[in-house]
Amino acid sequence: MSYIYQIRPVIGEEEKQAVVEYLDSGGWLTEYERTREFERAIAQLIRKRYASVVTSGTVSIFLALKALGVGPGDEVIVPDFTMIATANAVLLAGARPVMVDIEPQTLCLDISLAESVVTSRTKAVIVVSINGRCPDMDRAGAFAQAHGLALIEDAAQAMGSTWRGKPIGSFGYAGCFSFSPHKIVTTGQGGAIVTDDEDLIERVRRLKDFGREAPGIDRHVALGFNFKFTDLQAVVGLAQLKKLEERLGRKKELFRLYQEYLRDVPEVSFLSTDLSETVPWFVDILVPDPEALKAHLDAHGIGSRRFYPPVHTQEPYRIDASYPVAEEVSRRGLWLPSSISLDDETIRQVCGVIRAFYKVKTPV
Ligand SMILES: Cc1ncc(COP(=O)(O)O)c(C=O)c1O
């Protein structure tokens, strides 16, 4: 059995063809018409009026915050369990991330706990849809509104997932996505901000293009950056979007297969997951001893990945505080091989190795 990665990008003939055709067309590589097309496709998918694509998911959150005017002296609520980029984007904007514990059933921000950290300095709340799941978004919206906060969705892991039939990433004032190599849709690197707010998207567009008044004009109305996308990436993204249903469907099937093959292993638990709404980006399990299971999988040529440590335990954010749910899931969580290129037989083999570790007989 060759090494099984926990995740790897899946690029097909369509993407290769699209890149070759684009290069043959004499395009300038940087963002132009194909990028606009990709933005329209993303906006349509999330059912928002506007999308602007940028260099990464981190930058998408950073720019959403900057465009909202969040900066030094401000506070932004973030979940204590997330990929560190969520908190980094807040710090980059000059504001202070204030961590809040998560719900055990979704691994997402616990809105009821967020109430207690709101101060006059709080300007925004970032809900992160960990692995395509999300908290009660009506409640998140009501919480933000009650306190006059901007609701930002970090939907980096949630393209294609919904809550009550509505796309994740469409609930907030701004929704942020990532196209890094292990995401549902990848363009190598990249990110997107989606919104219905024309002013917000205009500010984002200026900020990502040196603060230009309008593209191609060297009059700068604000301090800006260069966070532009490239048409070369856009054609890859567009090719992937054409196969989105297939890509989402395979993620769900993988999750279903793992559940089936590991159902009778008492040490392994899955989070309750409604596959009609959630696209599990990574297959996540909770076990008593993830490090030992990981070592066992490694020894059998199978990659896996421990859950993120809680943000408050990471060096740039270290504080002496307790976030019991984030700590508990970080201690127990493991991500299993989740690439959509894996076939059913490989998943069965991976599960066989897990079953052997827990000494549960595999029926022949
Ligand atoms: C929840 C979350 N937010 C933000 C990011 C950052 O995205 P990027 O790697 O594109 O900067 C990631 C990336 O893995 C993520 O998982």
Coordinates of N, CA and C in Angstrom, one line a residue, residues 102-245:
I102 N -16.2 26.8 22.7 CA -17.0 26.2 21.6 C -18.1 25.3 22.2
E103 N -19.0 25.0 21.3 CA -20.1 24.0 21.6 C -19.5 22.6 21.3
P104 N -19.8 21.7 22.2 CA -19.2 20.3 22.0 C -19.9 19.6 20.8
Q105 N -21.1 20.0 20.4 CA -21.8 19.3 19.3 C -21.4 19.7 17.9
T106 N -20.9 21.0 17.8 CA -20.5 21.5 16.5 C -19.1 21.9 16.4
L107 N -18.4 22.0 17.5 CA -17.0 22.5 17.6 C -16.9 24.0 17.2
C108 N -18.1 24.7 17.2 CA -18.1 26.1 16.8 C -18.4 27.0 18.0
L109 N -18.2 28.3 17.7 CA -18.4 29.3 18.8 C -19.6 29.0 19.6
D110 N -19.5 29.1 20.9 CA -20.7 29.0 21.8 C -21.2 30.4 22.0
I111 N -22.3 30.7 21.3 CA -22.9 32.0 21.4 C -23.3 32.4 22.8
S112 N -23.8 31.4 23.5 CA -24.3 31.8 24.9 C -23.1 32.3 25.8
L113 N -21.9 31.8 25.5 CA -20.7 32.3 26.3 C -20.2 33.6 25.8
A114 N -20.5 33.9 24.5 CA -19.9 35.1 23.9 C -20.5 36.4 24.6
E115 N -21.7 36.2 25.1 CA -22.4 37.4 25.8 C -21.5 38.0 26.8
S116 N -20.8 37.1 27.6 CA -20.1 37.6 28.7 C -18.8 38.3 28.4
V117 N -18.3 38.3 27.1 CA -17.1 39.0 26.8 C -17.3 40.3 26.1
V118 N -18.5 40.6 25.8 CA -18.8 41.8 25.0 C -18.5 43.1 25.9
T119 N -17.7 44.0 25.3 CA -17.4 45.3 26.0 C -17.7 46.4 25.0
S120 N -17.5 47.6 25.4 CA -17.7 48.7 24.5 C -16.7 48.7 23.4
R121 N -15.6 48.0 23.5 CA -14.6 47.9 22.5 C -14.9 46.8 21.4
T122 N -15.8 45.9 21.7 CA -16.1 44.8 20.8 C -16.7 45.3 19.5
K123 N -16.1 45.0 18.4 CA -16.6 45.5 17.1 C -17.2 44.4 16.2
A124 N -16.7 43.2 16.4 CA -17.1 42.1 15.5 C -17.1 40.8 16.2
V125 N -17.8 39.8 15.6 CA -17.7 38.4 16.1 C -17.5 37.6 14.9
I126 N -16.5 36.7 15.0 CA -16.2 35.8 13.9 C -16.7 34.4 14.2
V127 N -17.7 33.9 13.4 CA -18.1 32.5 13.6 C -17.3 31.7 12.6
V128 N -16.7 30.6 13.1 CA -15.9 29.8 12.2 C -16.7 28.5 12.0
S129 N -17.0 28.1 10.8 CA -17.7 26.9 10.5 C -16.7 25.7 10.5
I130 N -16.4 25.2 11.6 CA -15.4 24.1 11.6 C -15.9 22.9 10.9
N131 N -15.2 22.5 9.9 CA -15.5 21.3 9.2 C -16.9 21.3 8.6
G132 N -17.4 22.5 8.2 CA -18.7 22.5 7.6 C -19.9 22.6 8.5
R133 N -19.6 22.5 9.8 CA -20.7 22.6 10.8 C -20.8 24.1 11.3
C134 N -21.9 24.4 11.8 CA -22.0 25.8 12.3 C -23.0 25.8 13.5
P135 N -22.9 26.9 14.3 CA -23.9 27.0 15.4 C -25.2 27.4 14.8
D136 N -26.2 27.7 15.7 CA -27.5 28.2 15.3 C -27.2 29.6 14.7
M137 N -27.3 29.8 13.4 CA -26.9 31.0 12.8 C -27.9 32.1 13.0
D138 N -29.2 31.7 13.3 CA -30.2 32.8 13.7 C -29.8 33.4 15.0
R139 N -29.3 32.5 15.9 CA -28.9 33.0 17.2 C -27.6 33.9 17.1
A140 N -26.7 33.4 16.2 CA -25.5 34.2 16.0 C -25.8 35.6 15.4
G141 N -26.8 35.7 14.5 CA -27.2 36.9 13.9 C -27.9 37.8 14.9
A142 N -28.7 37.2 15.8 CA -29.4 38.0 16.8 C -28.4 38.5 17.8
F143 N -27.5 37.7 18.2 CA -26.4 38.1 19.1 C -25.7 39.3 18.6
A144 N -25.2 39.2 17.3 CA -24.5 40.3 16.7 C -25.3 41.6 16.7
Q145 N -26.5 41.4 16.3 CA -27.4 42.6 16.1 C -27.7 43.3 17.5
A146 N -27.9 42.4 18.5 CA -28.2 43.0 19.8 C -27.1 43.8 20.4
H147 N -25.9 43.5 20.0 CA -24.7 44.2 20.5 C -24.1 45.2 19.5
G148 N -24.7 45.3 18.3 CA -24.2 46.2 17.3 C -22.9 45.7 16.7
L149 N -22.7 44.4 16.6 CA -21.4 43.9 16.1 C -21.6 43.4 14.7
A150 N -20.5 43.5 14.0 CA -20.5 42.9 12.6 C -20.3 41.4 12.7
L151 N -21.1 40.6 12.1 CA -21.0 39.2 12.1 C -20.1 38.8 10.8
I152 N -19.0 38.2 11.1 CA -18.1 37.8 10.0 C -18.1 36.2 10.1
E153 N -18.3 35.6 8.9 CA -18.1 34.1 8.9 C -16.8 33.7 8.3
D154 N -16.1 33.0 9.1 CA -14.9 32.3 8.6 C -15.3 31.0 8.1
A155 N -15.6 30.9 6.8 CA -16.2 29.7 6.1 C -15.1 29.0 5.3
A156 N -13.8 29.2 5.7 CA -12.7 28.6 5.0 C -12.9 27.1 4.8
Q157 N -13.5 26.4 5.8 CA -13.6 25.0 5.7 C -15.0 24.5 5.2
A158 N -15.8 25.5 4.8 CA -17.2 25.1 4.7 C -17.9 25.4 3.3
M159 N -17.1 25.5 2.3 CA -17.7 25.7 1.0 C -18.6 24.5 0.6
G160 N -19.8 24.9 0.3 CA -20.8 23.8 -0.1 C -21.7 23.4 1.0
S161 N -21.4 23.7 2.3 CA -22.2 23.4 3.4 C -23.3 24.4 3.6
T162 N -24.4 24.0 4.2 CA -25.5 24.9 4.4 C -26.0 24.8 5.9
W163 N -26.8 25.8 6.3 CA -27.5 25.7 7.5 C -29.0 26.1 7.2
R164 N -29.8 25.1 7.5 CA -31.3 25.2 7.1 C -31.4 25.6 5.7
G165 N -30.6 25.0 4.8 CA -30.7 25.2 3.4 C -30.0 26.4 2.8
K166 N -29.5 27.2 3.7 CA -28.8 28.5 3.2 C -27.3 28.3 3.3
P167 N -26.6 28.7 2.2 CA -25.1 28.5 2.2 C -24.4 29.1 3.4
I168 N -23.5 28.3 4.0 CA -22.6 28.9 5.1 C -21.7 29.9 4.4
G169 N -21.5 31.0 5.0 CA -20.8 32.1 4.4 C -21.7 33.2 3.9
S170 N -23.0 32.9 4.0 CA -24.0 33.9 3.5 C -24.7 34.6 4.6
F171 N -24.5 34.2 5.9 CA -25.2 34.7 7.0 C -24.7 36.0 7.5
G172 N -23.4 36.1 7.4 CA -22.7 37.3 8.0 C -22.7 38.5 7.1
Y173 N -22.2 39.6 7.7 CA -22.0 40.8 6.9 C -21.0 40.5 5.8
A174 N -20.0 39.7 6.2 CA -19.1 39.2 5.2 C -18.8 37.7 5.5
G175 N -18.7 36.9 4.4 CA -18.3 35.5 4.5 C -16.9 35.4 3.9
C176 N -16.0 34.6 4.5 CA -14.6 34.5 4.1 C -14.3 33.0 3.8
F177 N -13.7 32.8 2.6 CA -13.3 31.5 2.2 C -11.8 31.3 1.9
S178 N -11.4 30.1 1.8 CA -10.0 29.8 1.5 C -9.9 28.8 0.4
F179 N -8.9 29.0 -0.5 CA -8.7 28.1 -1.6 C -7.3 27.4 -1.5
S180 N -6.8 27.2 -0.3 CA -5.5 26.6 -0.1 C -5.6 25.1 -0.6
P181 N -4.4 24.5 -0.7 CA -4.5 23.2 -1.4 C -5.4 22.1 -0.8
H182 N -5.6 22.1 0.5 CA -6.5 21.1 1.0 C -8.0 21.5 1.2
K183 N -8.3 22.6 0.6 CA -9.7 23.0 0.7 C -10.6 22.4 -0.3
I184 N -11.9 22.5 -0.2 CA -12.9 21.9 -1.0 C -12.7 22.3 -2.5
V185 N -12.4 23.6 -2.7 CA -12.0 24.1 -4.0 C -10.6 24.8 -3.8
T186 N -9.6 24.4 -4.6 CA -8.3 25.0 -4.4 C -7.8 25.7 -5.7
T187 N -7.1 26.8 -5.4 CA -6.4 27.4 -6.5 C -4.9 27.6 -6.2
G188 N -4.5 26.6 -5.4 CA -3.1 26.7 -4.9 C -3.1 27.5 -3.6
Q189 N -3.3 28.7 -3.6 CA -3.6 29.6 -2.5 C -4.7 30.5 -3.0
G190 N -5.3 31.2 -2.0 CA -6.3 32.1 -2.4 C -7.5 32.2 -1.4
G191 N -8.3 33.2 -1.5 CA -9.4 33.4 -0.6 C -10.4 34.3 -1.2
A192 N -11.6 34.3 -0.6 CA -12.7 35.2 -1.2 C -13.5 35.8 0.0
I193 N -13.9 37.0 -0.3 CA -14.9 37.7 0.6 C -16.2 37.8 -0.1
V194 N -17.3 37.4 0.5 CA -18.6 37.5 -0.2 C -19.5 38.4 0.7
T195 N -20.3 39.2 0.1 CA -21.2 40.1 0.8 C -22.3 40.6 -0.1
D196 N -23.3 41.1 0.6 CA -24.3 41.9 -0.2 C -24.1 43.4 -0.2
D197 N -23.1 43.8 0.6 CA -22.9 45.2 0.9 C -21.9 45.8 -0.2
E198 N -22.4 46.7 -1.0 CA -21.6 47.2 -2.1 C -20.5 48.1 -1.5
D199 N -20.7 48.8 -0.5 CA -19.7 49.7 0.1 C -18.5 48.8 0.6
L200 N -18.9 47.7 1.3 CA -17.9 46.8 1.9 C -17.0 46.3 0.7
I201 N -17.7 45.8 -0.3 CA -16.9 45.1 -1.4 C -16.0 46.2 -2.1
E202 N -16.5 47.4 -2.2 CA -15.7 48.5 -2.8 C -14.4 48.7 -2.0
R203 N -14.6 48.8 -0.7 CA -13.5 49.0 0.2 C -12.5 47.9 0.1
V204 N -13.0 46.7 0.1 CA -12.1 45.5 -0.1 C -11.3 45.6 -1.4
R205 N -12.0 45.9 -2.5 CA -11.4 46.0 -3.8 C -10.3 47.1 -3.8
R206 N -10.6 48.2 -3.1 CA -9.5 49.2 -3.0 C -8.3 48.8 -2.2
L207 N -8.7 48.2 -1.0 CA -7.6 47.8 -0.1 C -6.7 46.7 -0.8
K208 N -7.2 45.8 -1.6 CA -6.4 44.8 -2.2 C -5.6 45.3 -3.3
D209 N -5.9 46.5 -3.8 CA -5.2 47.0 -5.0 C -4.6 48.4 -4.7
F210 N -3.7 48.4 -3.7 CA -2.9 49.6 -3.3 C -3.8 50.8 -2.9
G211 N -5.0 50.6 -2.6 CA -5.9 51.7 -2.2 C -6.3 52.6 -3.4
R212 N -6.2 52.0 -4.6 CA -6.5 52.7 -5.8 C -8.0 53.1 -5.8
E213 N -8.2 54.3 -6.3 CA -9.6 54.8 -6.5 C -10.4 53.9 -7.4
A214 N -9.7 53.5 -8.5 CA -10.3 52.5 -9.5 C -9.1 51.8 -10.1
P215 N -9.4 50.5 -10.6 CA -8.3 49.7 -11.1 C -7.6 50.5 -12.3
G216 N -6.3 50.4 -12.3 CA -5.5 51.0 -13.3 C -5.3 52.5 -13.2
I217 N -5.8 53.1 -12.1 CA -5.6 54.6 -12.0 C -4.7 54.8 -10.8
D218 N -3.7 55.6 -11.0 CA -2.7 55.8 -9.9 C -3.1 56.9 -8.9
R219 N -4.4 56.9 -8.5 CA -4.8 57.9 -7.5 C -5.2 57.0 -6.3
H220 N -4.6 57.2 -5.2 CA -4.8 56.3 -4.0 C -5.6 57.0 -2.9
V221 N -6.7 56.5 -2.6 CA -7.6 57.2 -1.7 C -7.5 56.6 -0.3
A222 N -6.7 55.5 -0.2 CA -6.5 54.9 1.1 C -5.2 54.1 1.1
L223 N -4.6 53.8 2.3 CA -3.5 53.0 2.3 C -3.9 51.6 1.9
G224 N -3.3 51.0 0.9 CA -3.7 49.7 0.4 C -2.6 48.8 0.3
F225 N -2.9 47.6 -0.2 CA -1.9 46.5 -0.2 C -1.9 45.9 -1.6
N226 N -1.1 44.9 -1.8 CA -1.3 44.1 -3.1 C -1.7 42.7 -2.7
F227 N -3.0 42.5 -2.7 CA -3.5 41.2 -2.3 C -4.4 40.7 -3.5
K228 N -3.9 41.0 -4.7 CA -4.7 40.6 -5.9 C -4.5 39.1 -6.2
F229 N -5.5 38.6 -6.9 CA -5.5 37.2 -7.4 C -4.8 37.1 -8.7
T230 N -4.9 36.0 -9.4 CA -4.4 35.9 -10.7 C -5.4 35.1 -11.6
D231 N -5.4 35.4 -12.9 CA -6.3 34.7 -13.8 C -5.9 33.2 -13.9
L232 N -4.6 33.0 -13.7 CA -4.1 31.7 -13.7 C -4.7 30.8 -12.7
Q233 N -4.9 31.4 -11.5 CA -5.6 30.7 -10.4 C -7.1 30.6 -10.7
A234 N -7.6 31.6 -11.3 CA -9.1 31.7 -11.5 C -9.5 30.5 -12.5
V235 N -8.7 30.2 -13.5 CA -9.1 29.2 -14.4 C -9.1 27.8 -13.7
V236 N -8.2 27.7 -12.8 CA -8.2 26.4 -12.0 C -9.4 26.3 -11.1
G237 N -9.7 27.4 -10.5 CA -10.9 27.5 -9.6 C -12.2 27.3 -10.4
L238 N -12.3 27.9 -11.6 CA -13.5 27.7 -12.4 C -13.7 26.2 -12.8
A239 N -12.5 25.6 -13.2 CA -12.6 24.2 -13.6 C -13.1 23.3 -12.4
Q240 N -12.6 23.7 -11.2 CA -13.0 22.9 -10.0 C -14.5 23.1 -9.7
L241 N -14.9 24.4 -9.8 CA -16.3 24.6 -9.5 C -17.3 23.8 -10.4
K242 N -16.8 23.6 -11.7 CA -17.7 22.8 -12.6 C -17.9 21.4 -12.0
K243 N -16.9 20.9 -11.2 CA -17.0 19.5 -10.6 C -17.4 19.6 -9.2
L244 N -18.0 20.7 -8.7 CA -18.2 20.9 -7.3 C -19.1 19.8 -6.7
E245 N -20.2 19.6 -7.4 CA -21.2 18.6 -6.8 C -20.5 17.2 -6.6

